[in-house]
Tab-separated table of N, CA and C in Angstrom:
chain	number	residue	atom	x	y	z
A	1	UNK	N	121.105	271.353	11.290
A	1	UNK	CA	120.281	272.157	12.160
A	1	UNK	C	121.184	273.080	12.967
A	2	UNK	N	120.731	274.268	13.159
A	2	UNK	CA	121.471	275.251	13.946
A	2	UNK	C	121.258	274.998	15.435
A	3	UNK	N	122.093	275.593	16.287
A	3	UNK	CA	121.892	275.437	17.734
A	3	UNK	C	120.516	275.970	18.151
A	4	UNK	N	119.906	275.322	19.143
A	4	UNK	CA	118.562	275.696	19.600
A	4	UNK	C	118.480	277.171	19.984
A	5	UNK	N	119.542	277.740	20.561
A	5	UNK	CA	119.541	279.155	20.951
A	5	UNK	C	119.245	280.066	19.762
A	6	UNK	N	119.769	279.717	18.600
A	6	UNK	CA	119.554	280.553	17.415
A	6	UNK	C	118.065	280.633	17.089
A	7	UNK	N	117.373	279.495	17.136
A	7	UNK	CA	115.939	279.479	16.840
A	7	UNK	C	115.155	280.275	17.881
A	8	UNK	N	115.512	280.130	19.142
A	8	UNK	CA	114.836	280.862	20.210
A	8	UNK	C	115.038	282.363	20.046
A	9	UNK	N	116.266	282.786	19.777
A	9	UNK	CA	116.572	284.210	19.638
A	9	UNK	C	115.900	284.836	18.418
A	10	UNK	N	115.666	284.059	17.390
A	10	UNK	CA	115.041	284.601	16.175
A	10	UNK	C	113.538	284.358	16.146
A	11	UNK	N	112.993	283.859	17.250
A	11	UNK	CA	111.557	283.659	17.389
A	11	UNK	C	110.999	282.632	16.397
A	12	UNK	N	111.766	281.583	16.127
A	12	UNK	CA	111.331	280.520	15.218
A	12	UNK	C	111.001	279.287	16.042
A	13	UNK	N	109.781	278.779	15.871
A	13	UNK	CA	109.379	277.544	16.536
A	13	UNK	C	109.688	276.367	15.623
A	14	UNK	N	110.288	275.324	16.163
A	14	UNK	CA	110.578	274.107	15.408
A	14	UNK	C	109.613	273.012	15.847
A	15	UNK	N	109.222	272.185	14.890
A	15	UNK	CA	108.354	271.063	15.225
A	15	UNK	C	108.704	269.880	14.326
A	16	UNK	N	108.346	268.678	14.765
A	16	UNK	CA	108.632	267.478	13.988
A	16	UNK	C	107.682	267.303	12.816
A	17	UNK	N	106.493	267.845	12.950
A	17	UNK	CA	105.532	267.785	11.849
A	17	UNK	C	104.539	268.928	11.976
A	18	UNK	N	103.875	269.206	10.850
A	18	UNK	CA	102.893	270.276	10.804
A	18	UNK	C	101.729	269.778	9.964
A	19	UNK	N	100.509	269.969	10.450
A	19	UNK	CA	99.325	269.602	9.682
A	19	UNK	C	98.553	270.855	9.339
A	20	UNK	N	98.180	270.953	8.072
A	20	UNK	CA	97.477	272.142	7.588
A	20	UNK	C	96.642	271.753	6.372
A	21	UNK	N	95.363	272.124	6.371
A	21	UNK	CA	94.472	271.905	5.229
A	21	UNK	C	94.504	270.473	4.696
A	22	UNK	N	94.492	269.497	5.589
A	22	UNK	CA	94.443	268.100	5.183
A	22	UNK	C	95.758	267.536	4.691
A	23	UNK	N	96.873	268.255	4.906
A	23	UNK	CA	98.203	267.773	4.530
A	23	UNK	C	99.062	267.670	5.779
A	24	UNK	N	99.993	266.736	5.745
A	24	UNK	CA	100.948	266.565	6.837
A	24	UNK	C	102.343	266.849	6.292
A	25	UNK	N	103.028	267.806	6.889
A	25	UNK	CA	104.380	268.184	6.479
A	25	UNK	C	105.361	267.581	7.473
A	26	UNK	N	106.281	266.753	6.964
A	26	UNK	CA	107.298	266.117	7.800
A	26	UNK	C	108.629	266.177	7.069
A	27	UNK	N	109.706	265.873	7.773
A	27	UNK	CA	111.020	265.919	7.142
A	27	UNK	C	111.293	264.676	6.306
A	28	UNK	N	111.051	263.491	6.873
A	28	UNK	CA	111.391	262.245	6.194
A	28	UNK	C	110.166	261.575	5.584
A	29	UNK	N	110.360	260.880	4.455
A	29	UNK	CA	109.256	260.121	3.866
A	29	UNK	C	108.750	259.060	4.838
A	30	UNK	N	107.497	258.668	4.693
A	30	UNK	CA	106.896	257.657	5.554
A	30	UNK	C	106.796	256.330	4.817
A	31	UNK	N	106.815	255.267	5.579
A	31	UNK	CA	106.600	253.936	5.029
A	31	UNK	C	105.148	253.541	5.262
A	32	UNK	N	104.559	252.872	4.302
A	32	UNK	CA	103.206	252.363	4.472
A	32	UNK	C	102.132	253.397	4.228
A	33	UNK	N	100.903	252.978	4.402
A	33	UNK	CA	99.726	253.815	4.147
A	33	UNK	C	99.610	254.898	5.215
A	34	UNK	N	99.266	256.078	4.795
A	34	UNK	CA	99.140	257.220	5.693
A	34	UNK	C	97.700	257.719	5.716
A	35	UNK	N	97.284	258.236	6.855
A	35	UNK	CA	95.943	258.796	6.975
A	35	UNK	C	95.816	260.092	6.172
A	36	UNK	N	96.821	260.954	6.283
A	36	UNK	CA	96.841	262.217	5.539
A	36	UNK	C	97.960	262.182	4.507
A	37	UNK	N	97.772	262.847	3.359
A	37	UNK	CA	98.877	262.954	2.405
A	37	UNK	C	100.061	263.681	3.050
A	38	UNK	N	101.267	263.236	2.714
A	38	UNK	CA	102.499	263.773	3.292
A	38	UNK	C	103.271	264.560	2.244
A	39	UNK	N	103.825	265.685	2.663
A	39	UNK	CA	104.797	266.429	1.866
A	39	UNK	C	106.086	266.422	2.682
A	40	UNK	N	107.173	265.971	2.051
A	40	UNK	CA	108.426	265.830	2.788
A	40	UNK	C	109.618	266.090	1.872
A	41	UNK	N	110.780	265.992	2.422
A	41	UNK	CA	112.020	266.189	1.676
A	41	UNK	C	112.991	265.080	2.030
A	42	UNK	N	113.985	265.386	2.767
A	42	UNK	CA	115.032	264.527	3.294
A	42	UNK	C	115.878	263.840	2.221
A	43	UNK	N	115.285	262.975	1.392
A	43	UNK	CA	116.114	262.285	0.402
A	43	UNK	C	116.326	263.145	-0.842
A	44	UNK	N	115.465	264.135	-1.065
A	44	UNK	CA	115.566	265.037	-2.210
A	44	UNK	C	115.886	264.255	-3.482
A	45	UNK	N	114.870	263.646	-4.070
A	45	UNK	CA	115.070	262.691	-5.160
A	45	UNK	C	115.606	263.296	-6.448
A	46	UNK	N	116.220	262.418	-7.217
A	46	UNK	CA	116.682	262.751	-8.554
A	46	UNK	C	116.377	261.590	-9.481
A	47	UNK	N	116.296	261.872	-10.756
A	47	UNK	CA	116.008	260.839	-11.749
A	47	UNK	C	117.048	260.935	-12.855
A	48	UNK	N	117.455	259.791	-13.374
A	48	UNK	CA	118.430	259.764	-14.458
A	48	UNK	C	117.694	259.761	-15.781
A	49	UNK	N	117.973	260.761	-16.600
A	49	UNK	CA	117.411	260.841	-17.948
A	49	UNK	C	118.434	260.258	-18.907
A	50	UNK	N	117.999	259.357	-19.757
A	50	UNK	CA	118.894	258.672	-20.692
A	50	UNK	C	118.755	259.265	-22.089
A	51	UNK	N	119.900	259.459	-22.755
A	51	UNK	CA	119.918	259.949	-24.131
A	51	UNK	C	119.892	258.788	-25.114
A	52	UNK	N	120.088	259.085	-26.394
A	52	UNK	CA	120.035	258.052	-27.416
A	52	UNK	C	121.292	257.192	-27.442
A	53	UNK	N	122.395	257.696	-26.965
A	53	UNK	CA	123.634	256.909	-26.888
A	53	UNK	C	123.852	256.488	-25.450
A	54	UNK	N	125.048	256.694	-24.998
A	54	UNK	CA	125.346	256.405	-23.593
A	54	UNK	C	125.222	257.650	-22.728
A	55	UNK	N	124.600	258.677	-23.273
A	55	UNK	CA	124.457	259.912	-22.510
A	55	UNK	C	123.416	259.732	-21.412
A	56	UNK	N	123.687	260.340	-20.278
A	56	UNK	CA	122.701	260.370	-19.208
A	56	UNK	C	122.931	261.627	-18.380
A	57	UNK	N	121.894	262.021	-17.708
A	57	UNK	CA	121.939	263.224	-16.887
A	57	UNK	C	121.041	262.981	-15.686
A	58	UNK	N	121.566	263.204	-14.488
A	58	UNK	CA	120.738	263.089	-13.293
A	58	UNK	C	120.240	264.482	-12.932
A	59	UNK	N	118.926	264.603	-12.777
A	59	UNK	CA	118.312	265.891	-12.455
A	59	UNK	C	117.410	265.729	-11.245
A	60	UNK	N	117.192	266.812	-10.489
A	60	UNK	CA	116.261	266.747	-9.370
A	60	UNK	C	114.840	266.522	-9.876
A	61	UNK	N	113.990	265.997	-8.988
A	61	UNK	CA	112.608	265.765	-9.395
A	61	UNK	C	111.664	265.834	-8.204
A	62	UNK	N	110.403	266.089	-8.526
A	62	UNK	CA	109.306	265.911	-7.586
A	62	UNK	C	108.867	264.465	-7.744
A	63	UNK	N	108.696	263.762	-6.641
A	63	UNK	CA	108.343	262.341	-6.680
A	63	UNK	C	107.040	262.137	-5.916
A	64	UNK	N	105.994	261.724	-6.640
A	64	UNK	CA	104.687	261.498	-6.048
A	64	UNK	C	104.408	259.997	-5.977
A	65	UNK	N	104.367	259.471	-4.764
A	65	UNK	CA	103.942	258.104	-4.504
A	65	UNK	C	102.562	258.212	-3.843
A	66	UNK	N	101.833	257.109	-3.704
A	66	UNK	CA	100.516	257.209	-3.062
A	66	UNK	C	100.605	257.896	-1.695
A	67	UNK	N	99.791	258.919	-1.520
A	67	UNK	CA	99.696	259.674	-0.264
A	67	UNK	C	100.973	260.410	0.128
A	68	UNK	N	101.890	260.652	-0.827
A	68	UNK	CA	103.169	261.250	-0.457
A	68	UNK	C	103.793	262.021	-1.626
A	69	UNK	N	104.289	263.209	-1.330
A	69	UNK	CA	105.067	263.992	-2.290
A	69	UNK	C	106.433	264.236	-1.660
A	70	UNK	N	107.479	263.835	-2.363
A	70	UNK	CA	108.835	264.060	-1.874
A	70	UNK	C	109.442	265.172	-2.719
A	71	UNK	N	109.846	266.234	-2.059
A	71	UNK	CA	110.325	267.436	-2.740
A	71	UNK	C	111.795	267.321	-3.149
A	72	UNK	N	112.150	267.954	-4.264
A	72	UNK	CA	113.563	267.995	-4.658
A	72	UNK	C	114.321	268.984	-3.791
A	73	UNK	N	115.638	268.931	-3.865
A	73	UNK	CA	116.466	269.944	-3.224
A	73	UNK	C	116.340	271.225	-4.039
A	74	UNK	N	116.371	272.343	-3.383
A	74	UNK	CA	116.269	273.617	-4.076
A	74	UNK	C	117.603	274.351	-4.087
A	75	UNK	N	118.680	273.620	-3.913
A	75	UNK	CA	120.031	274.164	-3.960
A	75	UNK	C	120.961	273.114	-4.531
A	76	UNK	N	122.230	273.392	-4.569
A	76	UNK	CA	123.181	272.455	-5.165
A	76	UNK	C	123.924	271.623	-4.120
A	77	UNK	N	123.751	271.915	-2.842
A	77	UNK	CA	124.497	271.223	-1.791
A	77	UNK	C	124.013	269.789	-1.573
A	78	UNK	N	122.701	269.557	-1.677
A	78	UNK	CA	122.133	268.228	-1.450
A	78	UNK	C	121.246	267.855	-2.623
A	79	UNK	N	120.835	266.626	-2.628
A	79	UNK	CA	119.814	266.219	-3.580
A	79	UNK	C	120.269	265.247	-4.633
A	80	UNK	N	119.339	264.920	-5.471
A	80	UNK	CA	119.423	263.959	-6.580
A	80	UNK	C	119.717	262.543	-6.096
A	81	UNK	N	119.137	262.169	-4.957
A	81	UNK	CA	119.194	260.778	-4.504
A	81	UNK	C	118.436	259.938	-5.539
A	82	UNK	N	119.069	258.916	-6.116
A	82	UNK	CA	118.418	258.154	-7.182
A	82	UNK	C	117.161	257.426	-6.688
A	83	UNK	N	116.111	257.524	-7.454
A	83	UNK	CA	114.862	256.840	-7.127
A	83	UNK	C	114.526	255.847	-8.232
A	84	UNK	N	113.724	254.866	-7.901
A	84	UNK	CA	113.202	253.899	-8.855
A	84	UNK	C	111.676	253.941	-8.754
A	85	UNK	N	111.034	254.808	-9.551
A	85	UNK	CA	109.580	254.943	-9.440
A	85	UNK	C	108.865	253.626	-9.763
A	86	UNK	N	107.782	253.395	-9.040
A	86	UNK	CA	106.913	252.266	-9.335
A	86	UNK	C	105.892	252.713	-10.379
A	87	UNK	N	105.159	251.767	-10.933
A	87	UNK	CA	104.234	252.065	-12.021
A	87	UNK	C	103.198	253.133	-11.646
A	88	UNK	N	102.703	253.114	-10.403
A	88	UNK	CA	101.667	254.060	-9.999
A	88	UNK	C	102.230	255.420	-9.591
A	89	UNK	N	103.549	255.547	-9.463
A	89	UNK	CA	104.169	256.799	-9.040
A	89	UNK	C	104.237	257.792	-10.197
A	90	UNK	N	104.296	259.059	-9.850
A	90	UNK	CA	104.388	260.128	-10.842
A	90	UNK	C	105.643	260.947	-10.537
A	91	UNK	N	106.412	261.257	-11.582
A	91	UNK	CA	107.667	261.992	-11.425
A	91	UNK	C	107.659	263.200	-12.349
A	92	UNK	N	108.093	264.326	-11.809
A	92	UNK	CA	108.281	265.550	-12.585
A	92	UNK	C	109.745	265.951	-12.465
A	93	UNK	N	110.491	265.885	-13.550
A	93	UNK	CA	111.900	266.269	-13.548
A	93	UNK	C	112.031	267.779	-13.625
A	94	UNK	N	113.136	268.281	-13.113
A	94	UNK	CA	113.452	269.713	-13.203
A	94	UNK	C	114.712	269.835	-14.047
A	95	UNK	N	114.571	270.435	-15.217
A	95	UNK	CA	115.706	270.595	-16.130
A	95	UNK	C	115.504	271.874	-16.926
A	96	UNK	N	116.587	272.590	-17.160
A	96	UNK	CA	116.539	273.850	-17.915
A	96	UNK	C	115.486	274.803	-17.349
A	97	UNK	N	115.397	274.857	-16.030
A	97	UNK	CA	114.475	275.730	-15.312
A	97	UNK	C	113.026	275.478	-15.701
A	98	UNK	N	112.711	274.218	-16.012
A	98	UNK	CA	111.349	273.806	-16.332
A	98	UNK	C	110.999	272.572	-15.509
A	99	UNK	N	109.722	272.388	-15.232
A	99	UNK	CA	109.220	271.176	-14.593
A	99	UNK	C	108.612	270.335	-15.700
A	100	UNK	N	109.139	269.106	-15.875
A	100	UNK	CA	108.795	268.278	-17.016
A	100	UNK	C	108.185	266.975	-16.536
A	101	UNK	N	106.913	266.675	-16.900
A	101	UNK	CA	106.326	265.394	-16.505
A	101	UNK	C	107.017	264.246	-17.231
A	102	UNK	N	107.265	263.155	-16.516
A	102	UNK	CA	107.878	261.973	-17.141
A	102	UNK	C	106.877	260.835	-17.208
């Protein structure tokens, strides 16, 4: 995060969460059942894709758990935190500039 003066001088308001059209936008994922669906980042998930041999590749992904969407990193500095999806979760990998359902 930049110094608070920078946000004030550039007329940017910061908040811990934002609610819009029945969605709640927050930085960190939530634990437990939520009243509103959450869109968040923070861990910026990644999934390991396995090849036929010992090949593997970790790629960023969108991770949908009940009432929650965790966004991938959109740069190379952060992201690909390994996740272990549960049976009810849905994952979309990002590879070769495509979004691929898994």
